[in-house]
mmCIF file of C-alpha atoms in Angstrom:
data_model
loop_
_atom_site.group_PDB
_atom_site.id
_atom_site.type_symbol
_atom_site.label_atom_id
_atom_site.label_comp_id
_atom_site.label_asym_id
_atom_site.label_seq_id
_atom_site.Cartn_x
_atom_site.Cartn_y
_atom_site.Cartn_z
ATOM 1 C CA MET A 1 127.642 118.611 55.525
ATOM 2 C CA LYS A 2 124.361 117.530 54.294
ATOM 3 C CA ASP A 3 124.160 114.219 54.047
ATOM 4 C CA LEU A 4 125.873 113.602 57.094
ATOM 5 C CA ARG A 5 123.133 115.787 59.180
ATOM 6 C CA LEU A 6 120.630 113.781 57.541
ATOM 7 C CA LEU A 7 122.420 110.940 58.399
ATOM 8 C CA LEU A 8 123.016 111.945 61.865
ATOM 9 C CA GLY A 9 119.259 112.800 61.627
ATOM 10 C CA CYS A 10 117.775 109.279 60.971
ATOM 11 C CA LEU A 11 120.367 107.252 63.340
ATOM 12 C CA ALA A 12 118.425 109.691 66.380
ATOM 13 C CA PHE A 13 114.970 108.994 64.907
ATOM 14 C CA ILE A 14 115.798 104.934 64.768
ATOM 15 C CA ALA A 15 117.206 105.831 68.356
ATOM 16 C CA PHE A 16 114.158 107.357 69.334
ATOM 17 C CA VAL A 17 111.568 104.219 68.112
ATOM 18 C CA THR A 18 113.992 101.523 69.452
ATOM 19 C CA LEU A 19 113.838 103.413 72.974
ATOM 20 C CA ALA A 20 109.765 103.781 72.989
ATOM 21 C CA ILE A 21 109.558 100.365 71.141
ATOM 22 C CA ALA A 22 111.100 99.209 74.320
ATOM 23 C CA LYS A 23 109.430 101.281 76.812
ATOM 24 C CA GLU A 24 105.971 100.196 75.366
ATOM 25 C CA GLN A 25 107.107 96.657 75.864
ATOM 26 C CA VAL A 26 107.857 97.170 79.678
ATOM 27 C CA ALA A 27 104.696 99.425 80.063
ATOM 28 C CA ASN A 28 102.664 96.723 78.250
ATOM 29 C CA PRO A 29 103.582 93.154 79.936
ATOM 30 C CA HIS A 30 102.997 90.174 77.785
ATOM 31 C CA TRP A 31 103.252 87.115 79.223
ATOM 32 C CA LEU A 32 100.415 87.113 81.282
ATOM 33 C CA SER A 33 97.013 87.861 80.002
ATOM 34 C CA LYS A 34 94.152 90.019 81.828
ATOM 35 C CA SER A 35 92.099 86.759 81.933
ATOM 36 C CA GLU A 36 95.118 85.343 83.621
ATOM 37 C CA VAL A 37 95.271 88.353 85.890
ATOM 38 C CA LYS A 38 92.021 88.497 86.845
ATOM 39 C CA LYS A 39 92.298 84.282 87.526
ATOM 40 C CA LEU A 40 95.254 84.592 90.105
ATOM 41 C CA VAL A 41 93.179 87.415 92.060
ATOM 42 C CA SER A 42 90.039 85.473 92.133
ATOM 43 C CA SER A 43 92.568 82.702 93.128
ATOM 44 C CA GLU A 44 93.118 84.332 96.070
ATOM 45 C CA PRO A 45 91.544 83.648 99.857
ATOM 46 C CA PRO A 46 89.394 87.337 101.031
ATOM 47 C CA PRO A 47 91.603 89.006 103.571
ATOM 48 C CA PRO A 48 90.246 89.243 107.230
ATOM 49 C CA ALA A 49 86.736 89.940 108.386
ATOM 50 C CA PRO A 50 86.749 93.391 110.060
ATOM 51 C CA GLY A 51 86.303 91.975 113.417
ATOM 52 C CA SER A 52 86.821 88.600 113.317
ATOM 53 C CA ALA A 53 89.635 86.654 115.185
ATOM 54 C CA ALA A 54 91.556 86.574 112.488
ATOM 55 C CA ASP A 55 91.447 90.112 111.919
ATOM 56 C CA LYS A 56 92.165 90.927 115.757
ATOM 57 C CA ALA A 57 94.870 88.182 115.780
ATOM 58 C CA ASP A 58 96.382 90.543 112.898
ATOM 59 C CA LEU A 59 96.414 93.760 114.804
ATOM 60 C CA GLN A 60 97.992 92.443 118.163
ATOM 61 C CA ALA A 61 100.606 90.715 115.761
ATOM 62 C CA ASP A 62 100.965 94.469 114.629
ATOM 63 C CA LEU A 63 100.719 95.817 118.350
ATOM 64 C CA ASP A 64 103.278 93.054 119.016
ATOM 65 C CA ALA A 65 105.823 94.175 116.327
ATOM 66 C CA GLN A 66 105.423 97.794 116.566
ATOM 67 C CA ASN A 67 105.986 98.032 120.420
ATOM 68 C CA SER A 68 109.263 95.096 120.052
ATOM 69 C CA ARG A 69 111.117 96.636 117.293
ATOM 70 C CA THR A 70 114.484 97.365 117.780
ATOM 71 C CA PRO A 71 116.714 99.878 115.856
ATOM 72 C CA SER A 72 118.462 97.140 113.294
ATOM 73 C CA GLN A 73 114.452 96.606 112.258
ATOM 74 C CA VAL A 74 113.562 99.946 112.419
ATOM 75 C CA ASP A 75 116.408 100.252 109.379
ATOM 76 C CA GLU A 76 115.904 96.973 107.902
ATOM 77 C CA ALA A 77 111.620 98.989 107.109
ATOM 78 C CA LYS A 78 113.277 101.835 106.226
ATOM 79 C CA LYS A 79 116.034 100.308 103.254
ATOM 80 C CA ASP A 80 113.212 98.327 102.209
ATOM 81 C CA ALA A 81 110.686 100.791 101.676
ATOM 82 C CA THR A 82 111.497 101.367 98.593
ATOM 83 C CA TYR A 83 111.467 98.222 96.401
ATOM 84 C CA SER A 84 113.850 97.370 93.914
ATOM 85 C CA VAL A 85 115.409 94.579 92.214
ATOM 86 C CA ALA A 86 118.646 95.989 93.702
ATOM 87 C CA LEU A 87 116.933 94.907 97.182
ATOM 88 C CA PHE A 88 117.771 91.173 95.758
ATOM 89 C CA THR A 89 120.627 91.878 93.153
ATOM 90 C CA ASP A 90 122.832 94.274 95.636
ATOM 91 C CA SER A 91 124.042 90.874 97.064
ATOM 92 C CA ILE A 92 125.244 88.853 93.757
ATOM 93 C CA THR A 93 128.873 88.115 92.858
ATOM 94 C CA PRO A 94 129.967 88.814 90.822
ATOM 95 C CA LYS A 95 128.075 92.328 90.475
ATOM 96 C CA ILE A 96 125.714 92.918 87.873
ATOM 97 C CA THR A 97 124.082 96.541 87.373
ATOM 98 C CA PRO A 98 121.848 98.136 83.898
ATOM 99 C CA SER A 99 124.947 98.765 82.085
ATOM 100 C CA SER A 100 126.853 95.618 82.242
ATOM 101 C CA ASN A 101 123.690 93.370 81.550
ATOM 102 C CA PRO A 102 121.298 95.274 79.488
ATOM 103 C CA VAL A 103 119.030 92.223 78.899
ATOM 104 C CA THR A 104 118.942 90.895 82.473
ATOM 105 C CA PHE A 105 117.758 94.206 83.721
ATOM 106 C CA HIS A 106 115.052 94.484 80.680
ATOM 107 C CA PHE A 107 113.962 91.113 81.737
ATOM 108 C CA PHE A 108 114.015 92.109 85.865
ATOM 109 C CA ASP A 109 111.919 95.600 84.457
ATOM 110 C CA GLU A 110 108.965 94.079 82.442
ATOM 111 C CA LEU A 111 108.875 91.267 85.403
ATOM 112 C CA ASN A 112 108.430 94.246 87.588
ATOM 113 C CA VAL A 113 105.998 95.309 85.831
ATOM 114 C CA GLN A 114 104.001 92.160 85.193
ATOM 115 C CA ILE A 115 103.673 91.453 88.695
ATOM 116 C CA GLY A 116 102.815 94.361 89.746
ATOM 117 C CA GLU A 117 99.523 94.181 87.213
ATOM 118 C CA VAL A 118 98.539 91.583 89.471
ATOM 119 C CA VAL A 119 99.060 93.420 92.597
ATOM 120 C CA LYS A 120 97.186 96.288 91.565
ATOM 121 C CA GLU A 121 94.531 94.366 90.615
ATOM 122 C CA ALA A 122 94.107 92.201 93.929
ATOM 123 C CA LYS A 123 94.572 95.048 96.086
ATOM 124 C CA ALA A 124 91.415 97.647 94.085
ATOM 125 C CA HIS A 125 89.527 94.236 94.724
ATOM 126 C CA TRP A 126 89.925 93.581 98.201
ATOM 127 C CA LYS A 127 90.593 97.196 99.296
ATOM 128 C CA ARG A 128 91.872 96.201 102.801
ATOM 129 C CA PRO A 129 93.183 99.098 104.651
ATOM 130 C CA ARG A 130 96.392 100.420 106.136
ATOM 131 C CA PRO A 131 96.979 98.819 109.727
ATOM 132 C CA TYR A 132 97.802 102.626 110.722
ATOM 133 C CA GLU A 133 95.287 103.801 108.901
ATOM 134 C CA GLY A 134 92.412 101.231 110.133
ATOM 135 C CA HIS A 135 93.464 101.718 113.414
ATOM 136 C CA PRO A 136 95.284 105.200 113.871
ATOM 137 C CA ASP A 137 95.078 105.223 117.692
ATOM 138 C CA VAL A 138 97.176 102.648 118.240
ATOM 139 C CA ILE A 139 99.571 101.493 114.730
ATOM 140 C CA HIS A 140 101.389 104.404 114.083
ATOM 141 C CA SER A 141 103.802 102.868 111.119
ATOM 142 C CA LEU A 142 107.408 104.443 110.654
ATOM 143 C CA PHE A 143 106.069 105.749 106.967
ATOM 144 C CA PRO A 144 103.354 105.857 104.809
ATOM 145 C CA ALA A 145 102.174 103.635 102.009
ATOM 146 C CA GLY A 146 100.100 103.872 99.428
ATOM 147 C CA ASP A 147 97.401 101.667 97.775
ATOM 148 C CA PHE A 148 95.707 99.309 99.964
ATOM 149 C CA SER A 149 97.070 96.709 102.337
ATOM 150 C CA TYR A 150 96.000 93.277 100.861
ATOM 151 C CA PRO A 151 98.069 91.071 100.008
ATOM 152 C CA SER A 152 101.066 93.462 100.516
ATOM 153 C CA GLY A 153 102.737 94.377 97.285
ATOM 154 C CA HIS A 154 106.719 94.146 98.436
ATOM 155 C CA SER A 155 105.670 90.259 99.657
ATOM 156 C CA THR A 156 104.453 89.424 96.124
ATOM 157 C CA HIS A 157 107.583 91.613 94.206
ATOM 158 C CA SER A 158 109.689 89.669 96.341
ATOM 159 C CA TYR A 159 108.625 85.823 96.748
ATOM 160 C CA ALA A 160 108.164 85.767 92.874
ATOM 161 C CA PHE A 161 111.763 87.781 91.733
ATOM 162 C CA ALA A 162 113.523 85.099 94.714
ATOM 163 C CA THR A 163 111.861 81.834 92.876
ATOM 164 C CA ILE A 164 113.218 83.293 89.655
ATOM 165 C CA LEU A 165 116.463 84.463 90.402
ATOM 166 C CA GLY A 166 116.566 80.955 91.902
ATOM 167 C CA GLN A 167 116.760 80.083 88.546
ATOM 168 C CA ILE A 168 119.513 82.016 87.281
ATOM 169 C CA TYR A 169 121.368 81.689 90.527
ATOM 170 C CA PRO A 170 120.341 77.837 91.712
ATOM 171 C CA VAL A 171 123.176 77.519 94.637
ATOM 172 C CA GLN A 172 121.608 81.169 95.570
ATOM 173 C CA ALA A 173 117.851 79.728 96.045
ATOM 174 C CA GLN A 174 117.335 79.908 99.170
ATOM 175 C CA ALA A 175 119.609 82.886 100.142
ATOM 176 C CA PHE A 176 116.854 84.911 98.313
ATOM 177 C CA LEU A 177 113.788 83.189 99.659
ATOM 178 C CA ASP A 178 115.312 84.219 103.023
ATOM 179 C CA ARG A 179 116.161 88.071 101.504
ATOM 180 C CA ALA A 180 112.396 87.450 100.517
ATOM 181 C CA HIS A 181 111.169 86.950 103.856
ATOM 182 C CA LEU A 182 112.795 89.506 105.694
ATOM 183 C CA ILE A 183 111.839 92.148 103.001
ATOM 184 C CA ALA A 184 108.144 91.100 104.142
ATOM 185 C CA GLN A 185 108.378 90.863 107.619
ATOM 186 C CA SER A 186 109.964 94.225 107.317
ATOM 187 C CA ARG A 187 106.282 95.339 106.635
ATOM 188 C CA VAL A 188 104.849 94.149 109.749
ATOM 189 C CA ASP A 189 107.474 95.703 111.448
ATOM 190 C CA ALA A 190 106.703 99.054 109.818
ATOM 191 C CA GLY A 191 103.284 99.039 110.348
ATOM 192 C CA VAL A 192 102.028 98.945 107.210
ATOM 193 C CA HIS A 193 100.871 95.393 106.776
ATOM 194 C CA TYR A 194 99.371 93.271 108.358
ATOM 195 C CA PRO A 195 100.934 88.765 108.385
ATOM 196 C CA THR A 196 97.870 88.218 106.901
ATOM 197 C CA ASP A 197 98.492 90.528 104.184
ATOM 198 C CA ILE A 198 102.341 89.586 103.883
ATOM 199 C CA ASN A 199 101.340 85.667 103.778
ATOM 200 C CA GLU A 200 99.251 85.824 101.352
ATOM 201 C CA GLY A 201 101.596 88.044 99.436
ATOM 202 C CA GLU A 202 104.278 85.075 99.490
ATOM 203 C CA VAL A 203 101.840 82.600 97.931
ATOM 204 C CA LEU A 204 100.704 84.870 94.753
ATOM 205 C CA GLY A 205 104.160 85.833 94.356
ATOM 206 C CA LYS A 206 105.116 82.039 93.541
ATOM 207 C CA GLU A 207 101.729 81.414 91.919
ATOM 208 C CA ILE A 208 103.012 84.061 90.248
ATOM 209 C CA ALA A 209 106.097 82.873 89.174
ATOM 210 C CA LYS A 210 104.644 79.774 89.375
ATOM 211 C CA GLU A 211 102.539 80.252 85.894
ATOM 212 C CA LEU A 212 105.525 82.332 84.319
ATOM 213 C CA LEU A 213 107.693 79.693 84.402
ATOM 214 C CA ALA A 214 105.494 77.460 82.632
ATOM 215 C CA LYS A 215 105.111 80.118 79.596
ATOM 216 C CA PRO A 216 107.735 79.292 76.961
ATOM 217 C CA GLU A 217 107.832 83.260 75.777
ATOM 218 C CA PHE A 218 109.223 83.674 79.402
ATOM 219 C CA GLN A 219 111.143 80.924 79.350
ATOM 220 C CA LYS A 220 112.775 82.262 76.454
ATOM 221 C CA GLU A 221 113.717 85.534 78.008
ATOM 222 C CA LEU A 222 114.642 84.133 80.862
ATOM 223 C CA GLN A 223 117.353 81.764 79.129
ATOM 224 C CA ALA A 224 118.844 84.668 77.810
ATOM 225 C CA ALA A 225 119.366 86.661 80.815
ATOM 226 C CA GLU A 226 120.924 83.270 82.476
ATOM 227 C CA ALA A 227 123.113 83.491 79.405
ATOM 228 C CA GLU A 228 124.583 87.133 79.479
ATOM 229 C CA VAL A 229 124.836 86.389 83.215
ATOM 230 C CA ALA A 230 127.093 82.926 82.438
ATOM 231 C CA ALA A 231 129.144 85.397 80.157
ATOM 232 C CA GLN A 232 130.002 86.965 82.719
ATOM 233 C CA LYS A 233 131.456 84.699 85.471
#
């Protein structure tokens, strides 16, 4: 009995350490270095200057979206409010889940964190207020959103994920990009982003995907996810 308790204790300790290592790996993405993240951010053009013609056009576009949004657009914006890879994977067949595709979803978790590192750096660099914060008298958002406005995190994540998911499911590549466009536009419809925010998010997301796809270590994990998905078909 004593030996059994010792064995169970050892197994529990191994499981704890394994989980801790996995969490550490997700919490500290390893594909892009800090200098590479900063380089991606420094390559971005600045958002429109306050009061400029481009800034006024951004505001007008948000007003137009606010005044013309339909119940279906409101529903879409609310559905997309919290970004998750499920916004893409829910439409994939055969269905993939974290329990049946642990390698793939671990890969998605790492990817999500890595993209988030770039977005966080970019937002902190530009510090553009959200539309409803800069113009609270005329822009009434469907819901609040944290952090700064430029570039759009939803747009950046969506286009990066769409590009990389297209590598795993090439037949659905365009459908993923169309879904990314819908998610990005929903942020303007919701009044939490300007068009230039989501446009730059598209550019940045695709550039992040390009950088990652050029890395052998990323390709290795991508291929592991592809193999797991292929075995399910």
